[in-house]
Amino acid sequence: MRHTLLPRFAVFVCLFLLGLARLDAQALAFVTQSVNAGTVGQNYVFTLEATGGIGNYQYSVNSGFLPPGLSLSIGGVLQGTPTTAGSYIYTLRLQSGTASELKTFNQ
């Protein structure tokens, strides 16, 4: 009976040596620590940043509400035209592969 595990291991070793596979993925984290305030009636664009994980970051609103007139793209871009002044507290979820991280913002 042939071992099928050995060829798979050999492929992984080759990819690892080429730098295409990693044993120790860096912890997923938000780089963005705060979000700039917008001005009612003026176009607003702000891009969130992250580090770690396996790339392909996906952002979503976990709880709370974005300021009225703003939306969040899956790629981490807050954009729109704010319609109502005020203080808004919301928590965003960052996902990369099976890892996720939460961060609360006050805007």
Short mmCIF file of C-alpha atoms in Angstrom, two decimals:
data_model
loop_
_atom_site.label_atom_id
_atom_site.label_comp_id
_atom_site.label_asym_id
_atom_site.label_seq_id
_atom_site.Cartn_x
_atom_site.Cartn_y
_atom_site.Cartn_z
CA MET A 1 0.00 0.00 0.00
CA ARG A 2 1.43 3.38 -1.02
CA HIS A 3 1.48 6.33 1.32
CA THR A 4 -0.41 9.26 -0.17
CA LEU A 5 0.69 11.60 2.60
CA LEU A 6 4.32 11.73 1.50
CA PRO A 7 3.69 13.44 -1.90
CA ARG A 8 1.45 16.02 -0.22
CA PHE A 9 4.10 16.74 2.37
CA ALA A 10 6.74 17.10 -0.34
CA VAL A 11 4.56 19.63 -2.18
CA PHE A 12 4.09 21.62 1.03
CA VAL A 13 7.85 21.62 1.74
CA CYS A 14 8.53 22.90 -1.78
CA LEU A 15 5.93 25.66 -1.44
CA PHE A 16 7.24 26.58 2.00
CA LEU A 17 10.81 26.85 0.72
CA LEU A 18 9.61 29.04 -2.14
CA GLY A 19 7.82 31.28 0.36
CA LEU A 20 4.35 30.44 -0.97
CA ALA A 21 3.17 28.69 2.20
CA ARG A 22 3.57 29.89 5.77
CA LEU A 23 3.44 27.98 9.01
CA ASP A 24 3.00 31.05 11.19
CA ALA A 25 0.44 33.48 9.77
CA GLN A 26 0.60 36.84 11.51
CA ALA A 27 -2.32 37.65 13.84
CA LEU A 28 -5.15 39.55 12.21
CA ALA A 29 -5.52 43.15 13.43
CA PHE A 30 -6.94 46.53 12.51
CA VAL A 31 -4.21 49.06 11.66
CA THR A 32 -6.78 51.87 11.64
CA GLN A 33 -7.23 53.12 15.21
CA SER A 34 -9.67 55.98 14.56
CA VAL A 35 -11.89 57.23 11.75
CA ASN A 36 -11.86 60.84 10.54
CA ALA A 37 -15.00 62.88 11.14
CA GLY A 38 -17.02 63.89 8.11
CA THR A 39 -18.90 67.11 7.35
CA VAL A 40 -22.64 67.14 6.69
CA GLY A 41 -23.33 67.60 2.98
CA GLN A 42 -19.74 66.96 1.84
CA ASN A 43 -18.50 63.81 0.12
CA TYR A 44 -16.59 61.53 2.49
CA VAL A 45 -14.17 58.68 1.71
CA PHE A 46 -12.04 56.84 4.28
CA THR A 47 -10.19 53.55 3.74
CA LEU A 48 -9.66 51.17 6.66
CA GLU A 49 -6.37 49.28 6.97
CA ALA A 50 -5.51 45.88 8.41
CA THR A 51 -2.54 43.58 8.87
CA GLY A 52 -1.96 39.86 9.30
CA GLY A 53 -4.28 37.02 8.48
CA ILE A 54 -4.06 35.54 5.02
CA GLY A 55 -5.08 38.65 3.09
CA ASN A 56 -8.40 39.10 1.30
CA TYR A 57 -9.77 41.27 4.09
CA GLN A 58 -13.53 41.62 4.40
CA TYR A 59 -15.17 44.32 6.51
CA SER A 60 -18.71 44.55 7.87
CA VAL A 61 -20.69 46.40 10.53
CA ASN A 62 -20.97 44.08 13.55
CA SER A 63 -23.07 46.36 15.78
CA GLY A 64 -24.24 49.95 16.03
CA PHE A 65 -24.93 52.25 13.10
CA LEU A 66 -22.73 54.17 10.68
CA PRO A 67 -23.46 57.89 10.41
CA PRO A 68 -26.52 58.42 8.17
CA GLY A 69 -25.47 58.77 4.54
CA LEU A 70 -22.33 56.61 4.88
CA SER A 71 -21.86 53.00 3.82
CA LEU A 72 -19.07 50.46 4.27
CA SER A 73 -17.84 48.37 1.35
CA ILE A 74 -16.68 44.80 1.90
CA GLY A 75 -13.20 46.08 0.95
CA GLY A 76 -13.11 48.51 3.89
CA VAL A 77 -14.04 51.83 2.31
CA LEU A 78 -16.36 54.13 4.29
CA GLN A 79 -17.96 56.52 1.84
CA GLY A 80 -20.96 58.66 1.12
CA THR A 81 -22.30 62.08 2.10
CA PRO A 82 -23.10 62.50 5.81
CA THR A 83 -26.64 63.81 6.32
CA THR A 84 -26.88 64.23 10.10
CA ALA A 85 -24.34 65.64 12.56
CA GLY A 86 -23.77 63.73 15.78
CA SER A 87 -21.65 61.14 17.54
CA TYR A 88 -21.92 57.60 16.21
CA ILE A 89 -20.48 54.50 17.89
CA TYR A 90 -20.23 51.30 15.87
CA THR A 91 -18.22 48.09 15.88
CA LEU A 92 -16.70 46.76 12.67
CA ARG A 93 -15.74 43.17 11.96
CA LEU A 94 -12.59 42.36 10.00
CA GLN A 95 -12.33 38.87 8.51
CA SER A 96 -9.50 37.06 6.78
CA GLY A 97 -9.94 33.35 6.16
CA THR A 98 -11.32 31.89 9.39
CA ALA A 99 -9.87 34.65 11.60
CA SER A 100 -11.89 37.69 12.65
CA GLU A 101 -11.28 40.80 14.74
CA LEU A 102 -13.66 43.44 16.14
CA LYS A 103 -12.92 47.15 16.60
CA THR A 104 -15.22 49.85 17.98
CA PHE A 105 -15.09 53.34 16.47
CA ASN A 106 -16.60 56.63 17.67
CA GLN A 107 -17.19 59.03 14.82
#
